[in-house]
Structures are given as structure tokens and as C-alpha cells.
């Protein structure tokens, strides 16, 4: 495999983002959302793809074939993403060719979400995942995705996460930003750990938010089709259409483990203590019921 040039980071309003996103920021900022559009917002590696699949299945009443009409990033574009070798078109350009209602993915912190989403009163589903599993997943993803900057060692990567120096910035500010606005805006707040613990309950909750009445059998079907094992085998939901030159699958899989608590295999006791200390300090002003195990 040719050695690929890695992505680099720049900044937008103090938030680190991939340089390619920074370059076309005006286009993202000026995106015109419609009232019927749905925004799926997450910090990177928090279960976005899983939530996207659940939403598409709900909107298509569990019709597996309809949900295999195209890969995730074509069905539900990543608004801020710029063209790369693997996906040679930017999120906004794909969205401009689609008619509302559109399902749109973003990792942007709430203050960077294009204003038109709020002006139009769009619904948003936010998914949070505990930061220890998130940083582990982000580390492995950065090893495999050439679009990401070189991750360095696990220890270096963890330090950057804690210093809010990774792409999309501070995890703590991200989860707090959407949490604080969840009642004043139309935001459904979902937890990765809750989805793992009781997917049936969470899929029903999301369906209610989307105002879709589904039969028990359709809901059961959606739970089965969005299990980690099913999505891992589904080429339209597992990012296998991204070329190996962009996703180096010899380093890690995109659908890696999908578990709660894998952080225990990565954090040393010392790293955990430092992390916990910072976590409690930064989250003291906004207690969100994040669970590190289930
Ligand atoms: S991205 O690149 O930021 O959009 O990645 P994202 O989809 O947010 O997160 C990827 C992690 O989610 C896991 N995943 C799942 N877990 C459980 N069930 C299902 N169905 C599922 N689908 C994706 C995926 O494996 C990544 O987590 P890790 O811990 O690395 O396995």
C-alpha cells in the first residue's frame, strides 16, 4: 500500500477541525436546512453510524432492502466533510442534490452547527458515549483512517484528547453543549450505553421522537438489523466501500468491537486516575448520567 499523506488540523472559532473542513467552512456555515431535515449529532466515535442506521431503518419501517440502497455516507451525508480520496464529494454538495427530508450527520459542537438548522426548528438526535470508550475508538480509528492526523502512541493520543486538541475539540464541552440545549431546542439525547443495554427501549424512544408508529415486529426487525454483528456484515453500513488507501484495514476495522468497557483494556491505572480527576472537574457544572460500564 502506498504511504498516504495524513490529514492535518486547522481551527474554526477555536475548535480544531480537519484542515480540509476549515478550507470550505463558509460553505458549511451557509448551508440551508429545511424544517423537515433531521440532524444526527455526535462527538466522533460515539456510535454515529449505529444511530444513523437505526434512524434510516425507522424512517423506512424496517425495510432492509431500502436501507441497503447506498452506503451510510450517501444516504445520510456528513455535512462538514470535505472531498477526500475515499469520498470525492463534500457533504454540502451531496445534500444540495437531495430533497428534504434529509438525514444529516455532523460532529460539530453545538455552537458551530449552521444557524439555519435552529432557524428552521429542525429535530436533532444527539448520541453521547462515555469518553473512555470514545477515546479508545478514536485512537484505533486514527490509526486506520489516513484522513486523520497521525495518532502517535496511545499515551500521546490520550493526552491530546484530554487537552481538547483532537479534531472536533473537547469531548466535555461537546456533550455539555447539546445537553444544556436539549429542552430549549428539539434535541433527543441518547446514550450509546443505553442502546447497548436495551436497544428495543431506545429504538422505540427514537421512533416516538420521529413520530413514527411501528409494529412490534418492525421494531424487533430493526433491533436485529442494527446489531453490531449485522451491521459489520452489511457493506452499506460498515464503510467497506471506502478504499483501503484511505481506511487501512490492516491497522483496525471501522466496525471494531462496539462494546462498552473496552477502555479497561487500554487505560493504565495511572491514566485512569488522571482522567477521572479531570472528568469530575470538567463535568461538575453539568452532571450528565454517563456510564462507563453497563
Ligand atoms: S464516526 O467515524 O465518528 O462516525 O464513528 P462512529 O460511528 O461514531 O463510531 C464508531 C464506533 O461505533 C461502533 N459501532 C457500534 N457499536 C455497537 N453496535 C453497533 N451496531 C455499532 N455500529 C458501530 C464501532 O464499532 C465503533 O466503536 P469501537 O469501540 O471502535 O468498536
Short mmCIF file of C-alpha atoms and ligand atoms in Angstrom, two decimals:
data_model
loop_
_atom_site.label_atom_id
_atom_site.label_comp_id
_atom_site.label_asym_id
_atom_site.label_seq_id
_atom_site.Cartn_x
_atom_site.Cartn_y
_atom_site.Cartn_z
CA UNK A 1 0.00 0.00 0.00
CA UNK A 2 1.31 3.49 -0.88
CA UNK A 3 2.19 5.64 2.10
CA UNK A 4 -0.63 8.18 2.24
CA UNK A 5 -0.29 11.78 3.32
CA UNK A 6 -2.15 12.22 6.59
CA UNK A 7 -4.83 14.86 7.25
CA UNK A 8 -3.87 17.90 9.32
CA UNK A 9 -5.83 20.11 11.71
CA UNK A 10 -6.74 23.78 11.50
CA UNK A 11 -9.30 25.72 13.54
CA UNK A 12 -12.74 27.27 13.20
CA UNK A 13 -13.76 29.64 16.03
CA UNK A 14 -11.17 27.97 18.28
CA UNK A 15 -12.33 24.40 17.54
CA UNK A 16 -9.77 22.08 15.91
CA UNK A 17 -11.14 20.59 12.69
CA UNK A 18 -9.54 18.82 9.75
CA UNK A 19 -7.84 21.41 7.56
CA UNK A 20 -9.91 20.32 4.55
CA UNK A 21 -13.06 21.26 6.53
CA UNK A 22 -11.58 24.59 7.60
CA UNK A 23 -10.88 25.46 3.94
CA UNK A 24 -14.54 25.10 2.95
CA UNK A 25 -16.06 26.34 6.18
CA UNK A 26 -18.10 29.14 4.57
CA UNK A 27 -19.96 26.55 2.53
CA UNK A 28 -20.87 24.60 5.70
CA UNK A 29 -21.79 27.71 7.65
CA UNK A 30 -24.13 28.89 4.90
CA UNK A 31 -25.91 25.55 4.45
CA UNK A 32 -29.68 25.99 4.25
CA UNK A 33 -31.55 23.40 6.30
CA UNK A 34 -35.26 22.72 5.86
CA UNK A 35 -37.70 22.21 8.70
CA UNK A 36 -38.11 18.50 7.86
CA UNK A 37 -34.37 17.78 7.89
CA UNK A 38 -33.08 15.70 10.80
CA UNK A 39 -29.62 16.27 12.27
CA UNK A 40 -27.71 13.39 13.87
CA UNK A 41 -25.02 14.95 16.04
CA UNK A 42 -22.21 13.23 17.94
CA UNK A 43 -18.65 13.68 19.07
CA UNK A 44 -16.53 11.39 16.80
CA UNK A 45 -16.66 7.66 17.56
CA UNK A 46 -19.76 7.85 19.75
CA UNK A 47 -21.95 5.49 17.72
CA UNK A 48 -22.97 7.84 14.90
CA UNK A 49 -23.11 5.13 12.25
CA UNK A 50 -25.21 2.93 14.52
CA UNK A 51 -27.66 5.75 15.22
CA UNK A 52 -27.80 6.62 11.51
CA UNK A 53 -28.72 3.03 10.67
CA UNK A 54 -31.40 2.95 13.38
CA UNK A 55 -32.90 6.20 12.07
CA UNK A 56 -32.87 5.08 8.42
CA UNK A 57 -34.49 1.78 9.41
CA UNK A 58 -37.20 3.59 11.38
CA UNK A 59 -37.91 6.00 8.53
CA UNK A 60 -38.11 3.05 6.13
CA UNK A 61 -40.23 0.93 8.52
CA UNK A 62 -37.55 -1.75 8.83
CA UNK A 63 -37.36 -2.41 5.06
CA UNK A 64 -33.87 -3.96 4.90
CA UNK A 65 -33.55 -3.66 1.12
CA UNK A 66 -34.44 0.05 1.07
CA UNK A 67 -31.82 0.65 3.74
CA UNK A 68 -29.24 -1.03 1.50
CA UNK A 69 -29.88 1.48 -1.33
CA UNK A 70 -26.50 3.17 -0.76
CA UNK A 71 -23.66 3.39 1.78
CA UNK A 72 -24.25 5.30 5.02
CA UNK A 73 -22.42 8.46 3.91
CA UNK A 74 -24.50 8.70 0.71
CA UNK A 75 -27.84 8.00 2.41
CA UNK A 76 -27.11 10.39 5.29
CA UNK A 77 -24.32 12.82 4.30
CA UNK A 78 -21.70 14.13 6.70
CA UNK A 79 -22.36 17.85 6.37
CA UNK A 80 -18.95 19.31 7.22
CA UNK A 81 -16.88 16.67 5.43
CA UNK A 82 -14.74 17.90 2.55
CA UNK A 83 -13.87 15.78 -0.50
CA UNK A 84 -11.26 13.08 0.12
CA UNK A 85 -9.94 10.25 -1.99
CA UNK A 86 -12.45 7.84 -0.44
CA UNK A 87 -15.44 10.15 -0.77
CA UNK A 88 -14.64 12.55 -3.60
CA UNK A 89 -17.53 14.94 -2.88
CA UNK A 90 -18.26 17.18 0.07
CA UNK A 91 -21.23 16.82 2.41
CA UNK A 92 -22.92 20.07 1.44
CA UNK A 93 -22.71 19.30 -2.30
CA UNK A 94 -24.40 15.91 -1.83
CA UNK A 95 -27.05 17.48 0.40
CA UNK A 96 -27.75 20.15 -2.20
CA UNK A 97 -28.75 17.41 -4.67
CA UNK A 98 -31.19 15.83 -2.19
CA UNK A 99 -34.75 16.88 -1.43
CA UNK A 100 -35.80 17.32 2.21
CA UNK A 101 -36.47 15.48 4.43
CA UNK A 102 -32.76 14.70 4.68
CA UNK A 103 -30.94 12.90 7.47
CA UNK A 104 -27.67 14.71 8.08
CA UNK A 105 -24.64 13.63 10.11
CA UNK A 106 -22.44 16.10 11.98
CA UNK A 107 -19.72 16.00 14.61
CA UNK A 108 -19.83 19.79 15.07
CA UNK A 109 -20.15 21.15 18.59
CA UNK A 110 -23.49 22.89 19.03
CA UNK A 111 -22.12 26.41 18.58
CA UNK A 112 -20.79 25.54 15.10
CA UNK A 113 -23.99 23.93 13.78
CA UNK A 114 -25.16 26.06 10.84
CA UNK A 115 -27.70 28.61 12.09
CA UNK A 116 -30.33 27.54 9.54
CA UNK A 117 -30.96 24.29 11.50
CA UNK A 118 -32.10 26.33 14.51
CA UNK A 119 -33.99 28.91 12.44
CA UNK A 120 -35.89 26.11 10.70
CA UNK A 121 -36.57 24.34 14.04
CA UNK A 122 -35.06 21.03 12.89
CA UNK A 123 -35.11 17.98 15.11
CA UNK A 124 -31.73 16.77 16.35
CA UNK A 125 -30.76 13.41 17.80
CA UNK A 126 -27.57 13.59 19.84
CA UNK A 127 -25.74 10.47 20.93
CA UNK A 128 -23.15 10.54 23.72
CA UNK A 129 -20.74 7.72 24.55
CA UNK A 130 -18.59 7.56 27.65
CA UNK A 131 -15.32 9.39 26.95
CA UNK A 132 -13.04 6.47 27.81
CA UNK A 133 -14.51 4.16 25.18
CA UNK A 134 -14.79 7.13 22.82
CA UNK A 135 -11.08 7.97 23.02
CA UNK A 136 -10.12 4.30 22.59
CA UNK A 137 -12.30 4.06 19.49
CA UNK A 138 -10.94 7.40 18.20
CA UNK A 139 -7.37 6.16 18.68
CA UNK A 140 -7.93 2.99 16.65
CA UNK A 141 -9.84 4.95 14.01
CA UNK A 142 -6.97 7.44 13.73
CA UNK A 143 -4.57 4.55 13.21
CA UNK A 144 -6.64 3.30 10.27
CA UNK A 145 -8.02 6.49 8.67
CA UNK A 146 -5.48 8.37 6.57
CA UNK A 147 -7.78 11.42 6.70
CA UNK A 148 -6.90 11.78 10.37
CA UNK A 149 -3.60 13.15 11.67
CA UNK A 150 -1.05 10.56 12.79
CA UNK A 151 -2.26 9.44 16.26
CA UNK A 152 1.17 8.78 17.81
CA UNK A 153 1.25 6.41 20.77
CA UNK A 154 -1.84 5.62 22.86
CA UNK A 155 -0.44 7.73 25.67
CA UNK A 156 0.17 10.71 23.37
CA UNK A 157 -3.29 10.35 21.87
CA UNK A 158 -4.95 10.26 25.29
CA UNK A 159 -3.08 13.41 26.28
CA UNK A 160 -4.31 15.19 23.15
CA UNK A 161 -7.89 14.08 23.84
CA UNK A 162 -7.67 15.43 27.39
CA UNK A 163 -6.16 18.68 26.12
CA UNK A 164 -9.05 19.05 23.58
CA UNK A 165 -6.51 19.03 20.75
CA UNK A 166 -8.09 16.31 18.59
CA UNK A 167 -10.40 17.03 15.70
CA UNK A 168 -13.77 18.45 16.89
CA UNK A 169 -12.16 19.56 20.13
CA UNK A 170 -13.25 18.98 23.71
CA UNK A 171 -15.46 15.94 24.36
CA UNK A 172 -16.60 17.53 27.63
CA UNK A 173 -17.74 20.79 26.01
CA UNK A 174 -19.39 18.83 23.17
CA UNK A 175 -21.63 16.65 25.35
CA UNK A 176 -22.42 19.55 27.68
CA UNK A 177 -23.30 21.90 24.82
CA UNK A 178 -26.11 19.70 23.47
CA UNK A 179 -27.24 18.60 26.96
CA UNK A 180 -27.84 22.19 28.06
CA UNK A 181 -29.91 22.99 24.97
CA UNK A 182 -31.92 19.77 24.86
CA UNK A 183 -35.10 21.32 26.27
CA UNK A 184 -34.91 24.70 24.54
CA UNK A 185 -34.28 23.07 21.14
CA UNK A 186 -35.80 19.89 19.68
CA UNK A 187 -32.96 17.63 20.80
CA UNK A 188 -33.35 13.96 21.73
CA UNK A 189 -30.36 12.94 23.85
CA UNK A 190 -29.40 9.27 23.54
CA UNK A 191 -26.60 7.32 25.21
CA UNK A 192 -24.51 4.62 23.49
CA UNK A 193 -24.55 2.62 26.73
CA UNK A 194 -28.38 2.72 26.89
CA UNK A 195 -28.56 1.47 23.30
CA UNK A 196 -26.26 -1.43 24.20
CA UNK A 197 -28.18 -2.21 27.37
CA UNK A 198 -31.70 -2.11 25.92
CA UNK A 199 -31.82 -1.46 22.18
CA UNK A 200 -35.55 -2.23 22.00
CA UNK A 201 -36.36 0.52 24.50
CA UNK A 202 -34.08 3.04 22.77
CA UNK A 203 -35.30 2.27 19.24
CA UNK A 204 -38.87 2.82 20.47
CA UNK A 205 -37.84 6.11 22.06
CA UNK A 206 -36.24 7.30 18.84
CA UNK A 207 -39.31 6.21 16.82
CA UNK A 208 -41.58 8.24 19.13
CA UNK A 209 -39.33 11.29 18.67
CA UNK A 210 -39.56 10.81 14.89
CA UNK A 211 -43.35 10.45 15.20
CA UNK A 212 -43.33 7.03 13.52
CA UNK A 213 -45.69 4.34 14.70
CA UNK A 214 -44.13 0.97 14.05
CA UNK A 215 -45.43 -2.50 14.79
CA UNK A 216 -43.67 -4.58 17.43
CA UNK A 217 -42.39 -6.89 14.69
CA UNK A 218 -40.93 -3.95 12.71
CA UNK A 219 -39.17 -2.70 15.84
CA UNK A 220 -37.82 -6.21 16.55
CA UNK A 221 -36.56 -6.40 12.99
CA UNK A 222 -34.81 -3.01 13.32
CA UNK A 223 -33.11 -4.11 16.54
CA UNK A 224 -31.83 -7.25 14.79
CA UNK A 225 -30.60 -5.41 11.68
CA UNK A 226 -28.78 -2.75 13.67
CA UNK A 227 -26.91 -5.13 15.96
CA UNK A 228 -23.13 -4.81 15.77
CA UNK A 229 -22.82 -8.28 14.18
CA UNK A 230 -25.43 -7.49 11.50
CA UNK A 231 -24.02 -4.08 10.64
CA UNK A 232 -20.49 -5.44 10.47
CA UNK A 233 -21.59 -7.79 7.70
CA UNK A 234 -23.62 -5.14 5.85
CA UNK A 235 -21.48 -3.41 3.18
CA UNK A 236 -23.94 -0.49 3.13
CA UNK A 237 -23.47 0.12 6.87
CA UNK A 238 -19.84 -0.85 7.60
CA UNK A 239 -17.86 1.64 5.45
CA UNK A 240 -16.32 -1.20 3.42
CA UNK A 241 -16.88 0.93 0.28
CA UNK A 242 -14.14 3.33 1.42
CA UNK A 243 -10.93 2.28 -0.35
CA UNK A 244 -8.07 0.62 1.54
CA UNK A 245 -5.84 3.57 0.64
CA UNK A 246 -7.99 5.73 2.96
CA UNK A 247 -9.02 3.14 5.56
CA UNK A 248 -6.00 0.95 6.28
CA UNK A 249 -7.84 -2.12 7.50
CA UNK A 250 -4.58 -3.85 8.39
CA UNK A 251 -4.41 -1.39 11.34
CA UNK A 252 -8.02 -1.58 12.58
CA UNK A 253 -11.59 -2.22 11.41
CA UNK A 254 -14.17 0.57 11.30
CA UNK A 255 -16.59 -1.86 12.99
CA UNK A 256 -14.01 -2.73 15.60
CA UNK A 257 -15.67 -4.06 18.79
CA UNK A 258 -18.79 -2.00 19.50
CA UNK A 259 -18.60 -2.64 23.23
CA UNK A 260 -18.96 -0.77 26.50
CA UNK A 261 -15.91 -1.03 28.72
CA UNK A 262 -13.16 -1.82 26.20
CA UNK A 263 -11.33 1.15 27.77
CA UNK A 264 -10.30 -1.21 30.57
CA UNK A 265 -8.02 -2.93 28.06
CA UNK A 266 -6.27 0.36 27.23
CA UNK A 267 -6.12 2.64 30.28
CA UNK A 268 -3.38 2.04 32.84
CA UNK A 269 -4.40 2.58 36.48
CA UNK A 270 -2.45 5.84 36.48
CA UNK A 271 -4.03 7.11 33.25
CA UNK A 272 -7.44 6.26 34.64
CA UNK A 273 -6.84 8.21 37.84
CA UNK A 274 -5.69 11.33 35.95
CA UNK A 275 -8.58 11.02 33.52
CA UNK A 276 -11.17 10.60 36.30
CA UNK A 277 -9.80 13.62 38.13
CA UNK A 278 -10.16 15.82 35.06
CA UNK A 279 -13.56 14.30 34.22
CA UNK A 280 -15.04 15.18 37.61
CA UNK A 281 -13.65 18.70 37.46
CA UNK A 282 -14.91 19.42 33.96
CA UNK A 283 -18.31 17.80 34.39
CA UNK A 284 -19.09 19.23 37.85
CA UNK A 285 -21.10 22.11 36.38
CA UNK A 286 -23.25 19.82 34.22
CA UNK A 287 -23.88 16.33 35.62
CA UNK A 288 -24.81 14.12 32.67
CA UNK A 289 -25.60 10.47 33.50
CA UNK A 290 -22.68 8.99 31.56
CA UNK A 291 -21.95 5.34 32.36
CA UNK A 292 -18.55 3.73 31.89
CA UNK A 293 -19.84 0.18 32.31
CA UNK A 294 -23.24 -1.47 31.98
S1 LIG B 1 -17.52 8.05 13.23
O1 LIG B 1 -16.35 7.74 12.33
O2 LIG B 1 -17.15 9.12 14.19
O3 LIG B 1 -18.74 8.35 12.52
O4 LIG B 1 -17.69 6.72 14.08
P1 LIG B 1 -18.99 6.32 14.91
O5 LIG B 1 -19.94 5.63 14.02
O6 LIG B 1 -19.49 7.48 15.69
O7 LIG B 1 -18.40 5.32 15.99
C1 LIG B 1 -17.81 4.08 15.65
C2 LIG B 1 -17.91 3.20 16.86
O8 LIG B 1 -19.26 2.71 16.98
C3 LIG B 1 -19.24 1.30 16.94
N1 LIG B 1 -20.47 0.76 16.33
C4 LIG B 1 -21.35 0.01 17.01
N2 LIG B 1 -21.36 -0.41 18.29
C5 LIG B 1 -22.41 -1.19 18.67
N3 LIG B 1 -23.40 -1.57 17.83
C6 LIG B 1 -23.42 -1.18 16.54
N4 LIG B 1 -24.40 -1.57 15.74
C7 LIG B 1 -22.35 -0.35 16.08
N5 LIG B 1 -22.04 0.22 14.89
C8 LIG B 1 -20.89 0.89 15.07
C9 LIG B 1 -17.99 0.97 16.14
O9 LIG B 1 -17.61 -0.37 16.29
C10 LIG B 1 -17.01 1.97 16.76
O10 LIG B 1 -16.69 1.64 18.11
P2 LIG B 1 -15.43 0.75 18.53
O11 LIG B 1 -15.38 0.84 20.02
O12 LIG B 1 -14.21 1.33 17.90
O13 LIG B 1 -15.72 -0.64 18.06
#
